[in-house]
Coordinates of C-alpha atoms in Angstrom, one line a residue:
X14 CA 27.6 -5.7 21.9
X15 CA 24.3 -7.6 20.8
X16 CA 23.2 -4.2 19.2
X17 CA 26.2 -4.3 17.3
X18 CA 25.5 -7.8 16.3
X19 CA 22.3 -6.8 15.0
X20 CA 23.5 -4.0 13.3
X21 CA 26.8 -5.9 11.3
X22 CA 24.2 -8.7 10.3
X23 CA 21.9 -6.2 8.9
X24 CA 25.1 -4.9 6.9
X25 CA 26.1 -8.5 6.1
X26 CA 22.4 -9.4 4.9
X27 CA 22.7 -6.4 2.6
X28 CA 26.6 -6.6 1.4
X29 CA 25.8 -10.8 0.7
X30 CA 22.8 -10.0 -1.3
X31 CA 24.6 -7.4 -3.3
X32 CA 27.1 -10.0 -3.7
X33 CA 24.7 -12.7 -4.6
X34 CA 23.2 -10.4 -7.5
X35 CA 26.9 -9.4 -8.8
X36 CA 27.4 -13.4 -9.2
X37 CA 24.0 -14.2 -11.2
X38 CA 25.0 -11.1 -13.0
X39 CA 28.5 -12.2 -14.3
X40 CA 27.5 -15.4 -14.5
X41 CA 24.4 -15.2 -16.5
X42 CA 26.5 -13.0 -19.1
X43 CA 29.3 -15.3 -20.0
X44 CA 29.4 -15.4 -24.2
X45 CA 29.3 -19.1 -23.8
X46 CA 25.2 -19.2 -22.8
X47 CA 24.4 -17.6 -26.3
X48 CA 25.5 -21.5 -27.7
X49 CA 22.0 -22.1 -25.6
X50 CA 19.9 -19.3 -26.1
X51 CA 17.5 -20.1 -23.2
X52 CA 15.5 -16.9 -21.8
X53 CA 16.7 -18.4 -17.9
X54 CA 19.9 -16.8 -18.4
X55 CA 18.6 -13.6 -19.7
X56 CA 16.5 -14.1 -16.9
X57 CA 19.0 -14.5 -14.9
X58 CA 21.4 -11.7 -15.7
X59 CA 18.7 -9.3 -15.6
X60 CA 17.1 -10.5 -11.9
X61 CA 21.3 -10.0 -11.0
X62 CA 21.9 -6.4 -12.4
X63 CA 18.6 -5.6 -10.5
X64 CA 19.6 -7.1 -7.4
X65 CA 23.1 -5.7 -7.4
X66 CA 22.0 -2.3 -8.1
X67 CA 19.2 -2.1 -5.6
X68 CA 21.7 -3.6 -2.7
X69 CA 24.8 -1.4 -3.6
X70 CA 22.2 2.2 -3.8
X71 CA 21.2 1.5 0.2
X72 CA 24.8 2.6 1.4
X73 CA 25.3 5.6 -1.2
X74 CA 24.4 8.9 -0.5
X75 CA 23.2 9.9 -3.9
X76 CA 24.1 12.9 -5.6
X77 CA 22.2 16.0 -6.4
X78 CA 22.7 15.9 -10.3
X79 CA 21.5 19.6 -10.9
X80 CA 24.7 20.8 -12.9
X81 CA 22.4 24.2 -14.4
X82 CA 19.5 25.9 -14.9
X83 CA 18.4 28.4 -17.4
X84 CA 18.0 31.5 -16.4
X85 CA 16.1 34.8 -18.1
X86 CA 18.5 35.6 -19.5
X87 CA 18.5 33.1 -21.8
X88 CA 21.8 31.7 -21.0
X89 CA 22.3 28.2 -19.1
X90 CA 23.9 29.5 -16.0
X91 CA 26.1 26.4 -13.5
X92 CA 25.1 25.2 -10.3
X93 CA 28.1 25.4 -7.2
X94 CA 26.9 23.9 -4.2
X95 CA 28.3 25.9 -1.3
X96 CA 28.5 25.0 2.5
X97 CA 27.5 28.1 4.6
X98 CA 27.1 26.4 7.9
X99 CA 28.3 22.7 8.9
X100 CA 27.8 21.1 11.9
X101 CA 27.9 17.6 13.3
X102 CA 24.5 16.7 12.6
X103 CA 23.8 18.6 9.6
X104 CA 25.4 21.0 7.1
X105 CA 23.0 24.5 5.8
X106 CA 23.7 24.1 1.9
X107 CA 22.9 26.8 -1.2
X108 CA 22.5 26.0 -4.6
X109 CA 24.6 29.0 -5.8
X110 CA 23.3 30.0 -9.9
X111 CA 26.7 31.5 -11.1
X112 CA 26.6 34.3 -12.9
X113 CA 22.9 35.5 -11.7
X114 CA 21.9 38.3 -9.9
X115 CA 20.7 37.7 -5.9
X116 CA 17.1 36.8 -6.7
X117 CA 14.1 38.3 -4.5
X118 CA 13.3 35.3 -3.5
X119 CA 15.1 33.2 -1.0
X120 CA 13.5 29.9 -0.1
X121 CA 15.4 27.5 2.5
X122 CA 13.8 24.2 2.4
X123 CA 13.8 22.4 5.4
X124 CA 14.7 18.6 4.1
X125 CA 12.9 15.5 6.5
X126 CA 14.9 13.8 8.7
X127 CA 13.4 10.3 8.6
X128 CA 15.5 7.8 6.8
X129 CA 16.2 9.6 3.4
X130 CA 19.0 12.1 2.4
X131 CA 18.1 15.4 1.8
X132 CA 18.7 14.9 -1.9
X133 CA 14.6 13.3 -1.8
X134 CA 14.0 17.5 -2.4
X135 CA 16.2 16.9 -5.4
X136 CA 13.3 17.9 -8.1
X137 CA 11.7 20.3 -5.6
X138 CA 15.3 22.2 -5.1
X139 CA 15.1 21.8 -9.2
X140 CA 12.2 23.3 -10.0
X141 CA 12.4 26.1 -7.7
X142 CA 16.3 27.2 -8.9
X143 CA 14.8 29.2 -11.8
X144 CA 13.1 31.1 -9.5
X145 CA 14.6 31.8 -6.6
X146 CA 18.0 31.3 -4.6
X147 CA 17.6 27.8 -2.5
X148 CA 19.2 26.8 0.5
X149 CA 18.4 23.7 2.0
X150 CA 19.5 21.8 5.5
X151 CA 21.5 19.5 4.7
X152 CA 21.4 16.3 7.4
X153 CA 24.0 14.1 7.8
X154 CA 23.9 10.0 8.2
X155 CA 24.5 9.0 11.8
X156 CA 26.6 6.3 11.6
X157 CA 28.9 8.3 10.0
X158 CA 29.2 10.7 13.1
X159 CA 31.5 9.7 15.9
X160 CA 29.8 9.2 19.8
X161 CA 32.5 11.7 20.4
X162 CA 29.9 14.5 18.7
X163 CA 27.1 14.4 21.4
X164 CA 23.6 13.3 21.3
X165 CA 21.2 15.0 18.8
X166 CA 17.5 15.2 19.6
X167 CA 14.1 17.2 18.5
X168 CA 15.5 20.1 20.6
X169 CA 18.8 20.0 18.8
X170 CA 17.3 19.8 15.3
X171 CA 15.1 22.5 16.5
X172 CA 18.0 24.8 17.7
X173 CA 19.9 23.9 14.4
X174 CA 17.1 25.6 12.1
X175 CA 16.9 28.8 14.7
X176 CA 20.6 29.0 13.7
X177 CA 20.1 28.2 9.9
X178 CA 16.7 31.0 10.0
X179 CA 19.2 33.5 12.2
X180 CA 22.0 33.0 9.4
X181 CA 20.1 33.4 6.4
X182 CA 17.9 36.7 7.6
X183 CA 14.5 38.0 7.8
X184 CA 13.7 38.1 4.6
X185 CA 14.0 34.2 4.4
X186 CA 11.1 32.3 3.0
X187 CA 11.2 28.9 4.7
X188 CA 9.0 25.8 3.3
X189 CA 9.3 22.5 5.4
X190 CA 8.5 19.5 4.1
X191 CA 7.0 16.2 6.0
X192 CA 8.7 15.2 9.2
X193 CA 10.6 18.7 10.0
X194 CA 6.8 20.9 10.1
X195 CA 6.1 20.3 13.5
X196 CA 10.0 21.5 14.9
X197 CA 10.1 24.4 11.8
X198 CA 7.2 25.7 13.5
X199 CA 8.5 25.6 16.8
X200 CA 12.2 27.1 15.9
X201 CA 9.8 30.0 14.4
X202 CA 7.9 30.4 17.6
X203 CA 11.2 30.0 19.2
X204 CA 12.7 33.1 17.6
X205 CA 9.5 35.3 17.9
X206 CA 9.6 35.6 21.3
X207 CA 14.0 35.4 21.7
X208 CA 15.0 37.5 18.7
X209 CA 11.3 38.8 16.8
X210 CA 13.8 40.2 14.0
X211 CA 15.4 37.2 13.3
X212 CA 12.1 35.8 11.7
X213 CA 11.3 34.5 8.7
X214 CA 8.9 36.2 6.3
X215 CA 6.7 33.4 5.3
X216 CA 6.7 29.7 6.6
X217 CA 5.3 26.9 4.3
X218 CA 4.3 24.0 6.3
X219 CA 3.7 20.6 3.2
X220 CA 2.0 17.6 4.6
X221 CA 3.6 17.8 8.0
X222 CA 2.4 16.0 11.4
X223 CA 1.6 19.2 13.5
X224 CA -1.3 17.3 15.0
X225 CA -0.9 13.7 14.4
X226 CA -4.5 13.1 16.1
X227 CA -6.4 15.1 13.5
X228 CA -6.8 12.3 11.0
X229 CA -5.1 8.7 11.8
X230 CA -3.1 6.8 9.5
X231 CA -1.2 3.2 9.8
X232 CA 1.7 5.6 11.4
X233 CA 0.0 7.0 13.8
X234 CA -1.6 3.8 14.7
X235 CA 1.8 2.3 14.8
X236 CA 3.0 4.9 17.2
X237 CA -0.3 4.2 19.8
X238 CA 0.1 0.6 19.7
X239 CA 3.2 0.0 21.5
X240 CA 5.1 1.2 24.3
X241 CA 8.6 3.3 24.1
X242 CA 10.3 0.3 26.3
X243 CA 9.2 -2.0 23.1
X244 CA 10.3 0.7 20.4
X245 CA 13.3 0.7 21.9
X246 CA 13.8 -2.8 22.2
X247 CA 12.4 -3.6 18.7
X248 CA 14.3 -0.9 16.5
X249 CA 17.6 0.8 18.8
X250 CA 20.8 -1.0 17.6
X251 CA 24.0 0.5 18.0
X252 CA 26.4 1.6 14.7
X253 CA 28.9 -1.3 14.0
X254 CA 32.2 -1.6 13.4
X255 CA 32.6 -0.4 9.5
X256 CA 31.8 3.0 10.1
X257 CA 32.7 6.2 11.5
X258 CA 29.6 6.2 14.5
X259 CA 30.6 3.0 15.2
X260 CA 29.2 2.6 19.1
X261 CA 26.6 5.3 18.7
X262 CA 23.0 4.4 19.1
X263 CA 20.7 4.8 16.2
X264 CA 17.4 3.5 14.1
X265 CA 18.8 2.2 11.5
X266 CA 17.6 3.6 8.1
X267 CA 17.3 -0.2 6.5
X268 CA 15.3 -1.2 9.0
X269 CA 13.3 2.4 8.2
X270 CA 13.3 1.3 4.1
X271 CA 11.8 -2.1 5.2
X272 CA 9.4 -0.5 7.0
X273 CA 8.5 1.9 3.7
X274 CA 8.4 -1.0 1.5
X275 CA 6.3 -3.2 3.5
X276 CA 3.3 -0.2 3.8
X277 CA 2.9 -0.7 -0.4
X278 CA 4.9 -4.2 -0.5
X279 CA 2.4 -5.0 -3.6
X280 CA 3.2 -2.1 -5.6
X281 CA 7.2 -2.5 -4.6
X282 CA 7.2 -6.1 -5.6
X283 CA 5.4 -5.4 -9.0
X284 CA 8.2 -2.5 -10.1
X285 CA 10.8 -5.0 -9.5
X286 CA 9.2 -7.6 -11.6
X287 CA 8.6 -5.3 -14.3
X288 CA 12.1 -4.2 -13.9
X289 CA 13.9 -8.0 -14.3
X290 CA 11.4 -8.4 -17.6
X291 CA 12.4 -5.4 -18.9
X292 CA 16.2 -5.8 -18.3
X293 CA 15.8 -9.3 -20.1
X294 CA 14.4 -8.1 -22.9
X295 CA 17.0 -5.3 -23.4
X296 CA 15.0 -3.2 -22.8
X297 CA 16.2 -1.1 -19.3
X298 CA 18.1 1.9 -19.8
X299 CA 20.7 3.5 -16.9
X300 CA 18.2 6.5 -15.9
X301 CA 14.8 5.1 -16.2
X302 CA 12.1 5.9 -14.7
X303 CA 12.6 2.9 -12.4
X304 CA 16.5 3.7 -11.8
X305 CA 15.9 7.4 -11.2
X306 CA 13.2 6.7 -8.5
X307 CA 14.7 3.6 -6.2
X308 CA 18.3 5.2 -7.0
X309 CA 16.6 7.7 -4.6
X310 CA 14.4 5.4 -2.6
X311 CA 16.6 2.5 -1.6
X312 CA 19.2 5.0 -0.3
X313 CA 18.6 5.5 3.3
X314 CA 20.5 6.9 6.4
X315 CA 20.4 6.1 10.0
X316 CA 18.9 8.4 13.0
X317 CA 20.1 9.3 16.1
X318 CA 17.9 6.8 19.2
X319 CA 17.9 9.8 20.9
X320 CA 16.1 11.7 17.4
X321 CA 13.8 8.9 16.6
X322 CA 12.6 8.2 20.3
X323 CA 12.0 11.7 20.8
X324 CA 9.9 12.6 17.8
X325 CA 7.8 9.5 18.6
X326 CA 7.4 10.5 22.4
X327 CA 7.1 14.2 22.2
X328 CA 5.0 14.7 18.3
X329 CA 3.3 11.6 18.0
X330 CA 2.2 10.2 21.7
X331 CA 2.6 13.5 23.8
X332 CA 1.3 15.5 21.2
X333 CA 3.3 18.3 22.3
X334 CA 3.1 20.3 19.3
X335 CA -0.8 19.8 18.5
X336 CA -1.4 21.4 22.3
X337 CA 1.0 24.1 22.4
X338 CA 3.7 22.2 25.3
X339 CA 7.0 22.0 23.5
X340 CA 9.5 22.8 25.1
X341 CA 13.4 23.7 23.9
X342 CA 16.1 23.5 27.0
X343 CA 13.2 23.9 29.3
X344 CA 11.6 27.0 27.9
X345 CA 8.3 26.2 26.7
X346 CA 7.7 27.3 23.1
X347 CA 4.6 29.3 22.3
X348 CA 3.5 29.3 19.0
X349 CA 0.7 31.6 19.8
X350 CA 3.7 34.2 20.0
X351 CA 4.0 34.3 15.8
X352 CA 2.2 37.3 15.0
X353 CA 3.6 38.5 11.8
X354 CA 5.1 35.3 9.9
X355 CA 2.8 34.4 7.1
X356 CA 2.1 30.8 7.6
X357 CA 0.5 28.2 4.8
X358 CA -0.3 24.8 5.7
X359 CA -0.5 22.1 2.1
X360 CA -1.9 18.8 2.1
X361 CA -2.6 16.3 -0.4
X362 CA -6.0 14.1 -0.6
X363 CA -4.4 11.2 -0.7
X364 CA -1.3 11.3 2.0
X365 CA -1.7 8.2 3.8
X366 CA 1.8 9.3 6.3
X367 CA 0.8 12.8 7.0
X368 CA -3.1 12.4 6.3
X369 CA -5.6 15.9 5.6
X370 CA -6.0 17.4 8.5
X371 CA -2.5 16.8 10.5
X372 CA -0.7 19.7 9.0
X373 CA -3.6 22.6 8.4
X374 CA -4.0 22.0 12.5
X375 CA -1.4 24.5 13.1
X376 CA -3.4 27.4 11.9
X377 CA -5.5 27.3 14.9
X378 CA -2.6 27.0 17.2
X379 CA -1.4 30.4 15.6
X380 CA -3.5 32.5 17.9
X381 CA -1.7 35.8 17.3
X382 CA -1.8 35.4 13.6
X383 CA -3.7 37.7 11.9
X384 CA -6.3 35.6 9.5
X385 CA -5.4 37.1 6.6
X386 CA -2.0 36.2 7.1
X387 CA -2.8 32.2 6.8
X388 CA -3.2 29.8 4.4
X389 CA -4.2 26.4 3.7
X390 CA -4.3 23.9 0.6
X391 CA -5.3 20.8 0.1
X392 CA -4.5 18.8 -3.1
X393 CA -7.2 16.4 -4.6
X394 CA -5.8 13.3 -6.0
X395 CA -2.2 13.8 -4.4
X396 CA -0.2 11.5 -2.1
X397 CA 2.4 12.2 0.3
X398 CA 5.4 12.3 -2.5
X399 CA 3.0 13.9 -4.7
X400 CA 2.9 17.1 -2.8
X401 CA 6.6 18.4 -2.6
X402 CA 7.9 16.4 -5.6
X403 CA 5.1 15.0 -8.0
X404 CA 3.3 16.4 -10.9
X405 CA 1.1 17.9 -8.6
X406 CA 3.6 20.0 -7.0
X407 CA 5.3 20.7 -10.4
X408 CA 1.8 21.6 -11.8
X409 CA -0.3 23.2 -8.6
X410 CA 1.3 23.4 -5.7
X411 CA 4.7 25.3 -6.6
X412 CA 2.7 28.3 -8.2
X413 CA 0.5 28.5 -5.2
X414 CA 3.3 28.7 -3.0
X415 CA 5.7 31.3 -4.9
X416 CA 2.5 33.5 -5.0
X417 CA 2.1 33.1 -1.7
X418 CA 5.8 34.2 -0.8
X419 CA 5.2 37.0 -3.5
X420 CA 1.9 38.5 -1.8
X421 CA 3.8 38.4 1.6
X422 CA 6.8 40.1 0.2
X423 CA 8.6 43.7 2.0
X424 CA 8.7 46.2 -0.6
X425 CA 11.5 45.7 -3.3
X426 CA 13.8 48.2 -1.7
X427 CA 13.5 46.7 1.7
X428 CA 14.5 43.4 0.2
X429 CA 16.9 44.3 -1.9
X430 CA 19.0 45.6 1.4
X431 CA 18.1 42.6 3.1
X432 CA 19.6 40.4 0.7
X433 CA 22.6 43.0 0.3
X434 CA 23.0 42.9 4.1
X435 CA 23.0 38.6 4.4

C-alpha cells in the first residue's frame, strides 16, 4: 500500500495545485477589483490561469490537431486517424490523407516511450504528411492498463515493433526517434535472421542511445551512479486508486516531468515568469508559443517498472546493445545479421540526452552492412528536440532523410505492388 500512498499524494499534490490556481484565478477576476485597479490582482489572475492550466495539461493526453494537409493537387485533403493494430501496451496508428493516392513513401515512426505521448512527433508526423503516408506506434499510459494485461518490458516493446514492421511490409521506411533506437534496431536484427523478408527498407536511427558509453551526459551519469535496488526504491510506486492500472507497478511520468524540468530548471522558471507578465498585461493568447509547447511538455504518462528498470539495466548499465548481447525470449539478437537494410544514424551537436556519438555507434555494430548502404549526420547547433521536431529538422534534417529513403528505394513497379499487396 505505501506505493500507493506515494502515488495518490503525488496525484493530490497535482489535483490541489490545480485547484489552488483555479481559486486565485476566479478570485483575482471578480468585477469588483477594477474599483482598485492594483496590478496584484492582474498579477494574481494571471499567475492562477497559468497555474491551472499547467496542473490540469499533466493528466491529459493531448490531441494530435492535424485536421489536413495540402496535397499536389492543390486541394486541402482531411486527415482520419485509423487504428490498424491495438494492443495493451500500444496501438500502430496511420494518418490516413483522404482522397490521395497510396504515396511511395511509407514512413512508420517509432514514437519514445519515456514519459511523453506519442503526440511529442506531432510536427514531425506534420511535416512529413505531404510527403508520404505515416504510421506511427502509438503507446499507451500505464496506469490506464489493468495488472490483469501482463507485464511489458524491452523484449515486449521489441516484439511489438517486429509485429508493427511484419504488418506494414517490406517496403516500410521506419525512423525511430530517441529512446526507441536501440530496441528498433534490435526488432530489425530480429527479423533478419527469423523472417529476412519481413524487413524494412531503410531504418533511420535520430539521436538514439545505441551506445550510451560513447559520449556521457548527466543521464548516463545518473544511470552509473546508483544501484537498481536504489532505482527501484527511489522511483517504483504502484498506480493508485483513480485509475484503471490501479495496483500495477510503474515510474510515474510526473515524477519523469520533474526530472525534465529540473535538468534546465533556469530556463523552465524563466518561461513561466514571462508567461504570468504576459497574461497580466493582456497580453497571452490560447495557442502561443508558450501554450503550444508546455500543452505538449507538461503532459506526461507513466511506464511500466518492469519497462523503465529494464531499459536502465539492459541499454544503459549492461550495455547490451552497444556490444551486440541483446537478447529477445532467450535468443540472442545479432545485429551483425542486417545485411541489406539501409541504416542512417542523426545526431544533433548540441543533444545533452542522447549526446554525438551514442547513436552513429551502431554503424560499426552493423558488420554485414555494406558501407555504402550507411549513413550518418550530425547537426551543428541542434539539441535533442531540435533534431526530430525543431527548425533544424524542418529545415535540414527532413530533406536529408526523405533523400535518403528515395536513394534506397525498389524500383517504382516493385513498390507500387508492395504497397498494393499491404
Amino acid at each position: 500500500m505505501k506505493g500507493m500512498m506515494s502515488y495518490d499524494l503525488m496525484e493530490t499534490i497535482r489535483n490541489t495545485n490545480e485547484w489552488m490556481g483555479a481559486s486565485a484565478r476566479a478570485m483575482a477576476s471578480y468585477p469588483v477589483w477594477g474599483l482598485t485597479p492594483h496590478p496584484m490582482f492582474k498579477l494574481m489572475s494571471a499567475w492562477g490561469r497559468v497555474t491551472e492550466r499547467s496542473f490540469a495539461r499533466m493528466v491529459i493526453k493531448p490531441d494530435w490537431g492535424i485536421r489536413s494537409i495540402p496535397a499536389a493537387d492543390g486541394k486541402d485533403h482531411l486527415i482520419e486517424i485509423e487504428t490498424l493494430v491495438d494492443k495493451p501496451f500500444g496501438a500502430l496508428i496511420h494518418f490516413k490523407v483522404q482522397g490521395r493516392a497510396p504515396m511511395a513513401r511509407r514512413i512508420l515512426l517509432v514514437a519514445p516511450m519515456s514519459g511523453h505521448y506519442a503526440t511529442l512527433l506531432r510536427s514531425t508526423v506534420a511535416s512529413l504528411l505531404p510527403d508520404a503516408d505515416v504510421y506511427v506506434t502509438d503507446w499507451h499510459n500505464a496506469r490506464d492498463i489493468p495488472v490483469s494485461a501482463g507485464k511489458f518490458d524491452i523484449e515486449d516493446y521489441t516484439l511489438y515493433l517486429v509485429e508493427f514492421m511484419r504488418l506494414l511490409g517490406p517496403d516500410i521506411n521506419v525512423i525511430a526517434v530517441c529512446q526507441p533506437a536501440p530496441l528498433t534496431l534490435a526488432a530489425t536484427a530480429y527479423l533478419a535472421e527469423e523472417e529476412p523478408e519481413a524487413q524494412p527498407r531503410t531504418l533511420t536511427l535520430i539521436g538514439g542511445p545505441i551506445d550510451p558509453d560513447a559520449a556521457a551526459t548527466e543521464v548516463t551519469d545518473f544511470g552509473r551512479r546508483v544501484t537498481m535496488g536504489q532505482l527501484e526504491h527511489m522511483v517504483i510506486q504502484r498506480v493508485g486508486f483513480k485509475y484503471k492500472g490501479a495496483g500495477r507497478l510503474v515510474y510515474p511520468g510526473l515524477m519523469q516531468l520533474a526530472s525534465f524540468i529540473s535538468m534546465n530548471m533556469d530556463k523552465h522558471t524563466k518561461a513561466f515568469s514571462d508567461k504570468i507578465l504576459m497574461e497580466s498585461k493582456g497580453e497571452g493568447s490560447e495557442h502561443d508559443h508558450h501554450n503550444i509547447f508546455y500543452d505538449e511538455y507538461l503532459a506526461v504518462m507513466d511506464m511500466t517498472a518492469e519497462f523503465y528498470l529494464s531499459t536502465v539495466e539492459r541499454i544503459f548499465k549492461g550495455l547490451e546493445i552497444a556490444q551486440n548481447r541483446f537478447e529477445v525470449e532467450g535468443k540472442r539478437v545479432d545485429i551483425g545479421k542486417i545485411t541489406r537494410v539501409a541504416v542512417k544514424t542523426v545526431e544533433g551537436s548540441n543533444d545533452d540526452i542522447s549526446a554525438p556519438g551514442q547513436c552513429v555507434a551502431a554503424l560499426r555494430l552493423l558488420t554485414g552492412l555494406p558501407e555504402e548502404k550507411k549513413a550518418q549526420h550530425l547537426e551543428p547547433g541542434a539539441g535533442h528536440y531540435g533534431i526530430f521536431a525543431g527548425s533544424s529538422w524542418r529545415n535540414n534534417i527532413r530533406p536529408l532523410v526523405l533523400n535518403f529513403i528515395d536513394a534506397n528505394a525498389a524500383p517504382p513497379k516493385a513498390n507500387v505492388t508492395a504497397i498494393r499487396a499491404v
